[in-house]
Tab-separated table of C-alpha atoms and ligand atoms in Angstrom:
chain	number	residue	atom	x	y	z
A	2	MET	CA	18.722	-16.167	-4.327
A	3	VAL	CA	19.919	-14.668	-1.044
A	4	ASP	CA	17.206	-14.337	1.623
A	5	ILE	CA	16.322	-10.796	2.399
A	6	LYS	CA	17.467	-9.240	5.604
A	7	THR	CA	16.319	-5.729	6.324
A	8	ARG	CA	16.556	-3.545	9.372
A	9	PHE	CA	14.924	-0.727	11.270
A	10	ALA	CA	17.595	1.442	12.880
A	11	PRO	CA	15.991	4.189	14.954
A	12	SER	CA	17.983	6.774	16.932
A	13	PRO	CA	16.533	7.102	20.438
A	14	THR	CA	16.076	10.888	20.162
A	15	GLY	CA	12.431	10.988	21.301
A	16	GLN	CA	9.076	9.532	20.352
A	17	LEU	CA	8.432	7.225	17.426
A	18	HIS	CA	7.627	9.568	14.564
A	19	VAL	CA	5.042	8.497	12.090
A	20	GLY	CA	7.745	8.639	9.394
A	21	SER	CA	9.892	6.212	11.324
A	22	ALA	CA	6.896	4.026	12.052
A	23	ARG	CA	6.270	3.878	8.342
A	24	THR	CA	9.861	2.778	7.696
A	25	ALA	CA	9.564	0.058	10.376
A	26	LEU	CA	6.277	-1.056	8.845
A	27	PHE	CA	7.581	-1.301	5.286
A	28	CYS	CA	10.691	-3.213	6.550
A	29	HIS	CA	8.395	-5.578	8.420
A	30	LEU	CA	6.076	-5.989	5.375
A	31	LEU	CA	9.039	-6.572	3.034
A	32	ALA	CA	10.514	-9.179	5.373
A	33	ARG	CA	7.175	-10.885	5.920
A	34	LYS	CA	6.219	-10.906	2.248
A	35	MET	CA	9.567	-12.219	1.070
A	36	GLY	CA	10.100	-14.712	3.842
A	37	GLY	CA	13.064	-12.622	5.049
A	38	MET	CA	14.252	-11.209	8.360
A	39	LEU	CA	13.785	-7.867	10.065
A	40	LEU	CA	16.378	-6.699	12.511
A	41	LEU	CA	16.029	-3.933	15.118
A	42	ARG	CA	19.173	-1.898	15.839
A	43	ILE	CA	19.452	1.046	18.145
A	44	GLU	CA	21.603	3.848	16.696
A	45	ASP	CA	22.532	5.880	19.769
A	46	THR	CA	25.935	7.379	18.870
A	47	ASP	CA	24.624	10.939	18.829
A	48	ARG	CA	25.010	11.446	22.568
A	49	ALA	CA	23.786	15.095	22.542
A	50	ARG	CA	20.471	14.056	21.072
A	51	HIS	CA	19.986	10.875	23.190
A	52	VAL	CA	16.786	10.894	25.188
A	53	GLU	CA	16.485	8.707	28.282
A	54	GLY	CA	13.766	6.027	27.907
A	55	ALA	CA	13.365	6.609	24.183
A	56	VAL	CA	14.379	3.031	23.295
A	57	GLU	CA	11.601	1.538	25.585
A	58	ARG	CA	9.126	3.997	24.082
A	59	ILE	CA	10.056	3.044	20.492
A	60	VAL	CA	9.833	-0.648	21.283
A	61	ASP	CA	6.559	-0.233	23.038
A	62	ASP	CA	4.957	1.652	20.200
A	63	LEU	CA	6.167	-0.785	17.608
A	64	LYS	CA	4.586	-3.542	19.661
A	65	TRP	CA	1.455	-1.619	19.985
A	66	LEU	CA	1.242	-1.218	16.187
A	67	GLY	CA	1.783	-4.960	15.846
A	68	ILE	CA	5.149	-4.705	14.151
A	69	ASP	CA	7.482	-7.504	15.227
A	70	TRP	CA	11.007	-8.320	14.298
A	71	ASP	CA	13.270	-11.387	14.217
A	72	GLU	CA	16.567	-10.244	15.527
A	73	GLY	CA	18.164	-7.467	17.470
A	74	ALA	CA	17.138	-5.282	20.385
A	75	GLY	CA	14.719	-6.957	22.717
A	76	VAL	CA	14.906	-10.245	20.783
A	77	GLY	CA	18.598	-11.175	20.597
A	78	GLY	CA	20.600	-12.897	17.923
A	79	ASP	CA	24.191	-13.927	17.136
A	80	LYS	CA	25.265	-10.631	15.551
A	81	GLY	CA	24.811	-8.419	18.643
A	82	PRO	CA	25.151	-6.271	20.568
A	83	TYR	CA	22.427	-4.451	18.757
A	84	VAL	CA	22.819	-1.162	20.481
A	85	GLN	CA	25.569	0.928	18.906
A	86	SER	CA	26.883	2.456	22.195
A	87	GLN	CA	27.879	-1.141	23.098
A	88	ARG	CA	29.823	-1.595	19.928
A	89	LEU	CA	32.470	1.229	20.130
A	90	GLY	CA	35.420	-1.171	19.967
A	91	ILE	CA	34.140	-2.555	16.680
A	92	TYR	CA	33.927	0.867	15.128
A	93	THR	CA	37.465	1.801	16.394
A	94	LYS	CA	38.814	-1.292	14.866
A	95	HIS	CA	37.264	-0.510	11.463
A	96	VAL	CA	38.434	3.070	11.551
A	97	GLU	CA	41.941	1.857	12.295
A	98	LYS	CA	41.733	-0.452	9.347
A	99	LEU	CA	40.941	2.514	7.005
A	100	LEU	CA	43.784	4.593	8.602
A	101	ASP	CA	46.170	1.728	8.079
A	102	ALA	CA	45.191	1.313	4.498
A	103	GLY	CA	45.626	5.045	3.893
A	104	LEU	CA	41.970	5.384	3.156
A	105	ALA	CA	41.281	7.758	6.055
A	106	TYR	CA	43.253	10.428	7.865
A	107	TYR	CA	43.232	12.562	10.986
A	108	ALA	CA	42.169	16.150	10.823
A	109	PHE	CA	42.590	18.808	13.541
A	110	GLU	CA	40.353	21.810	12.633
A	111	THR	CA	38.450	23.198	15.603
A	112	ALA	CA	34.725	23.921	15.324
A	113	GLU	CA	35.535	27.635	15.005
A	114	GLN	CA	37.953	27.060	12.173
A	115	LEU	CA	35.348	25.004	10.307
A	116	ALA	CA	32.712	27.598	10.870
A	117	GLY	CA	35.108	30.265	9.468
A	118	LEU	CA	35.744	28.150	6.359
A	119	ARG	CA	32.001	27.706	5.965
A	120	GLN	CA	31.447	31.422	6.257
A	121	THR	CA	34.061	32.217	3.644
A	122	ALA	CA	32.357	29.761	1.268
A	123	GLU	CA	28.963	31.344	1.888
A	124	ALA	CA	30.386	34.792	1.271
A	125	GLU	CA	31.856	33.553	-2.013
A	126	LYS	CA	28.477	31.947	-2.794
A	127	ARG	CA	29.731	28.471	-3.203
A	128	SER	CA	28.811	25.398	-1.063
A	129	PHE	CA	31.349	24.467	1.566
A	130	ILE	CA	33.320	21.342	0.827
A	131	TYR	CA	36.107	20.357	3.169
A	132	ARG	CA	39.388	20.342	1.277
A	133	ARG	CA	41.926	17.673	2.109
A	134	PRO	CA	45.298	19.199	3.267
A	135	ASP	CA	48.291	18.568	1.014
A	136	SER	CA	50.231	16.740	3.634
A	137	LEU	CA	48.244	14.433	5.953
A	138	PRO	CA	49.260	14.124	9.630
A	139	THR	CA	50.856	10.945	10.962
A	140	ARG	CA	49.421	8.812	13.741
A	141	GLY	CA	52.167	10.192	15.976
A	142	GLN	CA	51.091	13.789	15.343
A	143	ALA	CA	47.464	12.804	15.987
A	144	GLU	CA	48.468	11.313	19.331
A	145	ALA	CA	50.322	14.476	20.226
A	146	VAL	CA	47.416	16.627	19.331
A	147	LYS	CA	44.961	14.504	21.349
A	148	ALA	CA	47.471	14.584	24.301
A	149	GLU	CA	47.316	18.351	24.209
A	150	GLY	CA	43.494	18.157	24.444
A	151	ARG	CA	42.985	19.514	21.005
A	152	PRO	CA	40.265	17.868	18.803
A	153	ALA	CA	41.348	15.212	16.327
A	154	VAL	CA	38.696	13.632	14.081
A	155	VAL	CA	39.096	10.927	11.383
A	156	ARG	CA	37.955	11.776	7.910
A	157	PHE	CA	37.338	9.408	4.984
A	158	LYS	CA	39.456	9.953	1.872
A	159	THR	CA	36.830	10.164	-0.850
A	160	PRO	CA	38.224	9.200	-4.180
A	161	GLY	CA	36.428	12.013	-5.834
A	162	GLU	CA	34.774	10.096	-8.648
A	163	ASP	CA	31.047	10.102	-9.491
A	164	VAL	CA	29.063	7.612	-7.390
A	165	ALA	CA	25.927	6.009	-8.671
A	166	ILE	CA	23.361	4.508	-6.329
A	167	HIS	CA	20.684	2.248	-7.630
A	168	ASP	CA	17.505	2.838	-5.646
A	169	GLU	CA	14.394	0.659	-5.929
A	170	VAL	CA	12.108	3.722	-5.746
A	171	TYR	CA	14.178	6.685	-7.121
A	172	GLY	CA	16.139	4.799	-9.808
A	173	VAL	CA	19.767	5.654	-10.439
A	174	VAL	CA	21.053	8.601	-8.364
A	175	THR	CA	24.441	9.909	-9.247
A	176	VAL	CA	26.454	12.133	-7.033
A	177	PRO	CA	29.316	13.984	-8.948
A	178	GLY	CA	32.766	13.547	-7.403
A	179	ASP	CA	33.218	17.327	-7.010
A	180	GLN	CA	30.205	17.419	-4.630
A	181	GLN	CA	31.704	14.867	-2.284
A	182	ASP	CA	33.637	15.789	0.760
A	183	ASP	CA	36.044	13.966	3.035
A	184	PHE	CA	33.355	13.316	5.601
A	185	ILE	CA	34.103	12.570	9.243
A	186	ILE	CA	33.891	8.949	10.311
A	187	MET	CA	35.126	9.280	13.894
A	188	LYS	CA	34.404	12.332	16.146
A	189	ALA	CA	36.978	13.927	18.436
A	190	ASP	CA	35.480	12.057	21.403
A	191	GLY	CA	36.292	8.716	19.746
A	192	TRP	CA	32.637	7.930	18.886
A	193	PRO	CA	31.798	6.937	15.273
A	194	THR	CA	29.593	9.113	13.130
A	195	TYR	CA	26.318	7.795	11.956
A	196	HIS	CA	27.724	6.993	8.534
A	197	LEU	CA	30.501	4.757	9.850
A	198	ALA	CA	28.488	2.948	12.500
A	199	ASN	CA	25.499	2.448	10.232
A	200	VAL	CA	27.564	0.972	7.363
A	201	VAL	CA	29.772	-1.215	9.624
A	202	ASP	CA	26.669	-2.612	11.351
A	203	ASP	CA	24.652	-3.259	8.282
A	204	ALA	CA	27.599	-5.250	6.844
A	205	LEU	CA	28.455	-7.170	10.020
A	206	MET	CA	24.793	-7.982	10.686
A	207	GLY	CA	24.231	-9.261	7.187
A	208	VAL	CA	21.708	-6.654	6.144
A	209	ASN	CA	21.156	-6.731	2.399
A	210	PHE	CA	18.051	-4.610	1.878
A	211	ILE	CA	17.897	-1.087	3.287
A	212	VAL	CA	14.573	0.664	3.484
A	213	ARG	CA	14.534	4.202	4.954
A	214	GLY	CA	13.378	7.761	4.463
A	215	GLN	CA	14.205	9.760	1.346
A	216	GLU	CA	16.191	12.175	3.523
A	217	PHE	CA	18.995	9.610	3.626
A	218	LEU	CA	19.215	9.228	-0.157
A	219	GLY	CA	21.628	12.151	-0.497
A	220	GLN	CA	23.942	10.483	2.090
A	221	THR	CA	23.987	7.068	0.494
A	222	TRP	CA	27.028	7.807	-1.705
A	223	ARG	CA	29.050	7.917	1.480
A	224	HIS	CA	27.851	4.536	2.548
A	225	LYS	CA	28.642	3.110	-0.821
A	226	LEU	CA	32.188	4.467	-0.703
A	227	LEU	CA	32.715	3.026	2.784
A	228	ARG	CA	31.462	-0.372	1.667
A	229	ASP	CA	33.774	-0.230	-1.336
A	230	ALA	CA	36.720	0.660	1.000
A	231	PHE	CA	36.029	-2.346	3.190
A	232	GLY	CA	35.312	-4.585	0.232
A	233	TRP	CA	31.676	-5.240	1.276
A	234	PRO	CA	28.919	-5.925	-1.296
A	235	GLU	CA	26.225	-3.472	-2.051
A	236	PRO	CA	22.791	-3.884	-0.357
A	237	ARG	CA	19.627	-3.072	-2.198
A	238	TYR	CA	18.178	0.337	-1.286
A	239	ALA	CA	14.549	1.570	-1.209
A	240	HIS	CA	14.225	5.182	-0.086
A	241	LEU	CA	10.665	6.228	0.912
A	242	PRO	CA	9.027	9.473	-0.218
A	243	LEU	CA	8.743	12.449	2.110
A	244	ILE	CA	5.583	12.861	4.096
A	245	MET	CA	3.966	16.288	3.626
A	246	ASP	CA	1.158	18.041	5.402
A	247	MET	CA	-1.988	19.065	3.643
A	248	LYS	CA	-0.329	22.460	2.674
A	249	GLY	CA	2.568	20.636	0.989
A	250	ARG	CA	5.115	21.312	3.698
A	251	LYS	CA	7.215	18.633	5.318
A	252	LEU	CA	5.131	17.107	8.084
A	253	SER	CA	6.076	18.678	11.405
A	254	LYS	CA	4.800	19.165	14.908
A	255	ARG	CA	3.375	22.559	13.965
A	256	ASP	CA	0.416	20.772	12.385
A	257	GLY	CA	-0.375	18.748	15.430
A	258	ASP	CA	0.585	15.224	16.454
A	259	VAL	CA	3.249	13.502	14.470
A	260	ASP	CA	4.310	10.746	16.785
A	261	ILE	CA	2.689	7.351	17.424
A	262	LEU	CA	2.256	7.888	21.137
A	263	SER	CA	0.280	11.046	20.598
A	264	PHE	CA	-2.185	9.221	18.322
A	265	ARG	CA	-2.355	6.350	20.816
A	266	LYS	CA	-3.108	8.752	23.572
A	267	ALA	CA	-5.659	10.555	21.454
A	268	GLY	CA	-7.658	7.322	21.153
A	269	TYR	CA	-6.757	5.899	17.811
A	270	LEU	CA	-6.579	2.107	17.136
A	271	PRO	CA	-3.319	0.573	15.955
A	272	GLU	CA	-5.065	-1.219	13.117
A	273	ALA	CA	-6.280	2.148	11.736
A	274	MET	CA	-2.849	3.704	12.205
A	275	ILE	CA	-1.149	0.803	10.394
A	276	ASN	CA	-3.649	0.997	7.543
A	277	PHE	CA	-3.184	4.779	7.156
A	278	ILE	CA	0.645	4.618	7.453
A	279	ALA	CA	0.860	1.847	4.822
A	280	LEU	CA	-0.625	4.141	2.245
A	281	LEU	CA	1.953	6.886	2.813
A	282	GLY	CA	4.114	6.040	-0.163
A	283	TRP	CA	2.661	2.678	-1.099
A	284	SER	CA	-0.477	1.734	-2.981
A	285	PRO	CA	-1.870	-1.637	-3.898
A	286	GLY	CA	-2.396	-0.545	-7.562
A	287	ASN	CA	-6.166	-0.457	-7.339
A	288	ASP	CA	-8.815	1.536	-5.440
A	289	ARG	CA	-8.665	-0.604	-2.382
A	290	GLU	CA	-7.788	1.424	0.754
A	291	ARG	CA	-8.726	-0.644	3.775
A	292	PHE	CA	-6.222	-3.269	4.869
A	293	SER	CA	-5.488	-5.174	8.092
A	294	LEU	CA	-1.859	-5.789	9.015
A	295	GLU	CA	-2.411	-9.402	7.979
A	296	GLU	CA	-3.646	-8.334	4.573
A	297	LEU	CA	-0.856	-5.877	4.182
A	298	ARG	CA	1.719	-8.631	4.693
A	299	GLU	CA	0.074	-10.364	1.681
A	300	ALA	CA	-0.503	-7.383	-0.530
A	301	PHE	CA	2.823	-5.489	0.036
A	302	ASP	CA	4.993	-5.194	-2.971
A	303	ILE	CA	8.210	-3.171	-3.120
A	304	ASP	CA	7.541	-2.361	-6.776
A	305	ARG	CA	4.488	-0.444	-5.741
A	306	LEU	CA	6.347	2.103	-3.617
A	307	ASN	CA	6.148	5.487	-5.212
A	308	LYS	CA	8.355	8.524	-5.233
A	309	THR	CA	5.708	11.222	-5.134
A	310	ASN	CA	5.555	12.863	-1.711
A	311	ALA	CA	2.910	11.299	0.556
A	312	LYS	CA	0.183	13.410	1.965
A	313	PHE	CA	-0.649	13.149	5.714
A	314	ASP	CA	-4.429	13.506	5.624
A	315	ARG	CA	-5.714	13.586	9.198
A	316	ASP	CA	-9.366	13.416	8.070
A	317	LYS	CA	-8.599	10.228	6.297
A	318	LEU	CA	-6.960	8.858	9.413
A	319	LEU	CA	-9.997	9.736	11.438
A	320	ALA	CA	-12.282	8.097	8.918
A	321	PHE	CA	-10.166	4.967	9.003
A	322	ASN	CA	-10.297	4.965	12.758
A	323	THR	CA	-14.098	5.469	12.885
A	324	ALA	CA	-14.458	2.603	10.495
A	325	ALA	CA	-12.058	0.321	12.350
A	326	ILE	CA	-13.926	1.048	15.519
A	327	ALA	CA	-17.247	0.164	13.924
A	328	GLU	CA	-15.763	-3.183	12.651
A	329	ALA	CA	-14.044	-4.138	15.827
A	330	ASP	CA	-15.758	-6.505	18.248
A	331	GLU	CA	-16.246	-5.407	21.830
A	332	ASP	CA	-13.484	-7.488	23.308
A	333	ARG	CA	-11.023	-6.034	20.979
A	334	LEU	CA	-12.276	-2.466	21.657
A	335	LEU	CA	-12.093	-3.102	25.418
A	336	VAL	CA	-8.355	-3.974	25.205
A	337	ALA	CA	-7.717	-0.811	23.175
A	338	PHE	CA	-9.868	1.275	25.502
A	339	GLU	CA	-7.923	-0.011	28.509
A	340	ASP	CA	-4.652	0.912	26.788
A	341	TYR	CA	-6.094	4.395	26.106
A	342	LEU	CA	-7.148	4.723	29.779
A	343	SER	CA	-3.719	3.693	31.025
A	344	LEU	CA	-2.210	6.545	29.013
A	345	ASN	CA	-4.778	9.251	29.982
A	346	GLU	CA	-6.278	10.739	32.985
A	347	THR	CA	-9.974	10.347	32.674
A	348	PRO	CA	-12.840	10.190	35.253
A	349	PHE	CA	-13.680	6.617	34.221
A	350	PRO	CA	-13.251	3.736	36.591
A	351	ALA	CA	-10.469	2.077	34.690
A	352	GLY	CA	-10.616	-1.241	36.571
A	353	ASP	CA	-14.347	-1.676	36.175
A	354	THR	CA	-14.608	-3.709	32.983
A	355	ALA	CA	-18.394	-4.045	33.130
A	356	MET	CA	-18.707	-0.288	33.178
A	357	LEU	CA	-16.100	0.124	30.362
A	358	ARG	CA	-18.111	-2.296	28.245
A	359	ARG	CA	-21.266	-0.319	28.890
A	360	LEU	CA	-19.462	2.891	27.924
A	361	LEU	CA	-18.412	1.337	24.651
A	362	GLN	CA	-22.041	0.324	24.013
A	363	VAL	CA	-23.764	3.592	24.937
A	364	ASN	CA	-21.204	5.611	22.887
A	365	LYS	CA	-21.562	3.528	19.689
A	366	GLY	CA	-20.499	5.553	16.679
A	367	PHE	CA	-17.545	7.154	18.442
A	368	ARG	CA	-14.571	8.072	16.244
A	369	THR	CA	-11.786	7.870	18.821
A	370	PHE	CA	-11.777	6.973	22.534
A	371	ALA	CA	-11.493	10.653	23.264
A	372	ASP	CA	-15.033	10.943	21.940
A	373	ILE	CA	-16.194	8.694	24.847
A	374	VAL	CA	-14.585	11.018	27.305
A	375	SER	CA	-16.186	14.123	25.798
A	376	LYS	CA	-19.544	12.459	25.602
A	377	SER	CA	-19.677	10.571	28.908
A	378	GLY	CA	-16.847	11.888	31.027
A	379	SER	CA	-18.899	14.417	32.905
A	380	LEU	CA	-21.179	11.586	34.244
A	381	PHE	CA	-18.242	10.423	36.297
A	382	VAL	CA	-17.020	13.529	37.872
A	383	ALA	CA	-18.150	14.837	41.308
A	384	ASP	CA	-21.547	16.535	41.115
A	385	ASP	CA	-20.224	19.910	42.079
A	386	ALA	CA	-17.463	19.598	39.462
A	387	VAL	CA	-19.946	19.773	36.572
A	388	GLU	CA	-19.327	22.949	34.701
A	389	TYR	CA	-22.345	24.555	32.975
A	390	ASN	CA	-21.775	25.743	29.411
A	391	GLY	CA	-23.258	29.242	29.331
A	392	LYS	CA	-24.488	28.924	25.759
A	393	ALA	CA	-26.222	25.653	26.467
A	394	VAL	CA	-27.875	26.997	29.574
A	395	GLU	CA	-29.115	30.102	27.692
A	396	LYS	CA	-30.370	28.115	24.663
A	397	VAL	CA	-31.884	25.116	26.299
A	398	LEU	CA	-32.980	26.415	29.744
A	399	ALA	CA	-33.344	30.152	29.828
A	400	LYS	CA	-34.692	31.006	26.416
A	401	ASN	CA	-38.462	31.649	25.885
A	402	ASP	CA	-39.035	32.800	29.469
A	403	GLY	CA	-37.277	29.837	31.010
A	404	ASP	CA	-39.297	27.047	29.387
A	405	GLY	CA	-36.395	24.656	29.929
A	406	TRP	CA	-36.175	25.530	33.576
A	407	ALA	CA	-39.866	24.839	34.012
A	408	VAL	CA	-39.578	21.402	32.345
A	409	LEU	CA	-36.636	20.684	34.565
A	410	ALA	CA	-38.552	21.602	37.730
A	411	GLU	CA	-41.526	19.405	36.873
A	412	LEU	CA	-39.242	16.518	35.940
A	413	ARG	CA	-37.395	16.780	39.200
A	414	ALA	CA	-40.604	16.051	41.127
A	415	LEU	CA	-41.586	13.171	38.914
A	416	LEU	CA	-38.020	11.577	38.852
A	417	GLY	CA	-37.798	11.874	42.581
A	418	ALA	CA	-40.706	9.431	42.756
A	419	CYS	CA	-39.686	7.112	39.980
A	420	PRO	CA	-38.129	3.692	40.438
A	421	TRP	CA	-34.672	3.777	38.779
A	422	THR	CA	-34.896	1.251	35.918
A	423	GLY	CA	-34.449	1.972	32.247
A	424	GLU	CA	-37.908	0.860	31.526
A	425	ALA	CA	-39.616	2.958	34.188
A	426	LEU	CA	-37.580	6.094	33.206
A	427	GLU	CA	-38.402	5.716	29.599
A	428	LYS	CA	-42.067	5.303	30.370
A	429	LEU	CA	-41.993	8.430	32.585
A	430	LEU	CA	-40.249	10.535	29.950
A	431	GLY	CA	-42.570	9.213	27.207
A	432	GLU	CA	-45.662	10.023	29.166
A	433	PHE	CA	-44.340	13.447	30.142
A	434	CYS	CA	-43.724	14.210	26.453
A	435	THR	CA	-47.176	13.149	25.426
A	436	GLY	CA	-48.844	14.935	28.328
A	437	ARG	CA	-47.105	18.208	27.498
A	438	GLY	CA	-47.234	17.799	23.729
A	439	LEU	CA	-43.434	18.173	23.600
A	440	GLY	CA	-40.902	16.394	21.381
A	441	MET	CA	-38.346	14.298	23.268
A	442	GLY	CA	-35.619	16.831	22.390
A	443	LYS	CA	-37.419	19.559	24.435
A	444	VAL	CA	-37.361	17.290	27.427
A	445	ALA	CA	-34.087	15.447	27.014
A	446	GLN	CA	-31.990	18.539	26.430
A	447	PRO	CA	-32.920	20.435	29.643
A	448	LEU	CA	-32.111	17.282	31.435
A	449	ARG	CA	-28.806	16.865	29.681
A	450	VAL	CA	-27.649	20.385	30.447
A	451	ALA	CA	-28.615	19.971	34.110
A	452	LEU	CA	-26.849	16.601	34.383
A	453	THR	CA	-23.693	17.221	32.275
A	454	GLY	CA	-23.403	20.935	31.786
A	455	GLY	CA	-23.723	20.610	28.086
A	456	THR	CA	-25.911	19.307	25.311
A	457	ILE	CA	-23.969	16.048	24.518
A	458	SER	CA	-24.272	12.800	26.347
A	459	PRO	CA	-25.430	9.221	25.607
A	460	ALA	CA	-29.129	8.654	24.981
A	461	ILE	CA	-31.154	10.245	27.774
A	462	GLY	CA	-32.276	6.957	29.301
A	463	GLU	CA	-28.679	5.648	29.408
A	464	THR	CA	-27.483	8.921	30.826
A	465	LEU	CA	-29.921	8.663	33.727
A	466	THR	CA	-29.189	5.006	34.516
A	467	LEU	CA	-25.468	5.536	34.290
A	468	LEU	CA	-25.627	8.416	36.656
A	469	GLY	CA	-28.018	6.765	39.124
A	470	LYS	CA	-30.924	8.323	41.069
A	471	ASP	CA	-29.122	10.208	43.811
A	472	LYS	CA	-26.635	11.923	41.452
A	473	THR	CA	-29.368	12.710	38.926
A	474	LEU	CA	-31.415	14.438	41.582
A	475	SER	CA	-28.526	16.240	43.194
A	476	ARG	CA	-27.400	17.582	39.775
A	477	ILE	CA	-30.889	18.773	38.867
A	478	ASP	CA	-31.138	20.505	42.221
A	479	ARG	CA	-27.804	22.179	41.728
A	480	CYS	CA	-28.787	23.389	38.238
A	481	LEU	CA	-32.244	24.676	39.468
A	482	ALA	CA	-30.415	26.610	42.206
A	483	LEU	CA	-28.357	28.180	39.430
A	484	ALA	CA	-31.659	29.386	37.898
A	485	ARG	CA	-32.407	31.340	40.990
A	486	THR	CA	-29.083	33.147	41.056
B	2	LIG	N1	19.520	6.055	12.780
B	2	LIG	C1	18.938	6.568	11.491
B	2	LIG	C2	17.640	7.227	11.883
B	2	LIG	O1	17.170	7.163	12.958
B	2	LIG	C3	18.830	5.468	10.566
B	2	LIG	C4	19.013	5.783	9.193
B	2	LIG	C5	19.107	4.552	8.429
B	2	LIG	O2	18.192	3.863	8.318
B	2	LIG	O3	20.179	4.355	7.758
B	2	LIG	O4	17.014	7.834	11.080
């Protein structure tokens, strides 16, 4: 039995998409479950789509998720380099081998000529498949064309026979010979295409189990033909189902965040993300839904991948996050909260751990860290930056002939004379309620509106102590002045 070696091979074209994160996770789980290896390779041969800093982003988000790998980018190994732009010589050598063996050939069509052929095919209502010319150019002719500055690509000579791929998820997928084209393996600028570089690297790096998105299944015949041409053995393949939105469309940015960094910035925990992503195309075979990464490493089973499209249910992710937060201990939450603060601009004093702990405590029940900002953020802005919500002012202060304003004015006087401890404040508010025959809501809400501009904040005693006496009084005064205008 050969040990499993799998790989995650992202192209640095932007943020780590949840679909790619799922691929990385399943590769990781497969390797961990089977005692195999996971390799990280950066596929950056598409220069037009290359985004500066994307490799660092991907690596950082993988680490944040807790996904680690054994070889490749950032880790090293004896099959490197692991970044394709550093391997151009290797690809050229392999293309030459195919040219020498008569398994590939040069082609000189310009982009316009190809577009013309494509248009003709469209007009005739047939799909465009590049037709091999009857006589193929020699190397010498190719050199001459290149010297003139005209484009010369290298195309693979497909044998034109049906190709069958055995996929662990989708079963046997056969691509008929007449649907195969002589695809490009080296572009006019001398860079390899994805197909060539991907296949060469998988083979040279000893990858024998390929896990990736379903969108690559239709390309895999090309990879098999290339492997056959080089005499390399077949790896095992597992293609993962598409991820759809709740309307059954392919998940895209139009429905909101789709990359890991956005969820991280929005205040999600990596453990909730991982749990949620793991269920996009995999199930444990029973009703269990909640898993830690550690538990997933145990439970994962390639046979339980399914081919039905996965549904990206944001409500479920939020529910997982809420539960993960409730289960996490404070030290764990503090680390995650600090990560959240490092990625966002908030009014909170990021370096003040005692205060951050307190915020975690007084906001118990929060669903994401963003909830802490919406519930407690206004306590940390400058007093004159508090914005009053018109509806809240109307409903809580102005309604019923300004009952709320009256309560506020009375409280202002009492609070001004009160020592600022939780106990004293609670006693004051309690006695005030009893004395006026008012429920706590009728007293706390006017205060909340005066102190935060709206009706949501931590428990009123906490709100007052977090704010401190001076700020409390100054905010009430500012609000009462509003009543007079
Ligand atoms: N570079 C490809 C991507 O980013 C990898 C495809 C593959 O896994 O073969 O999607």
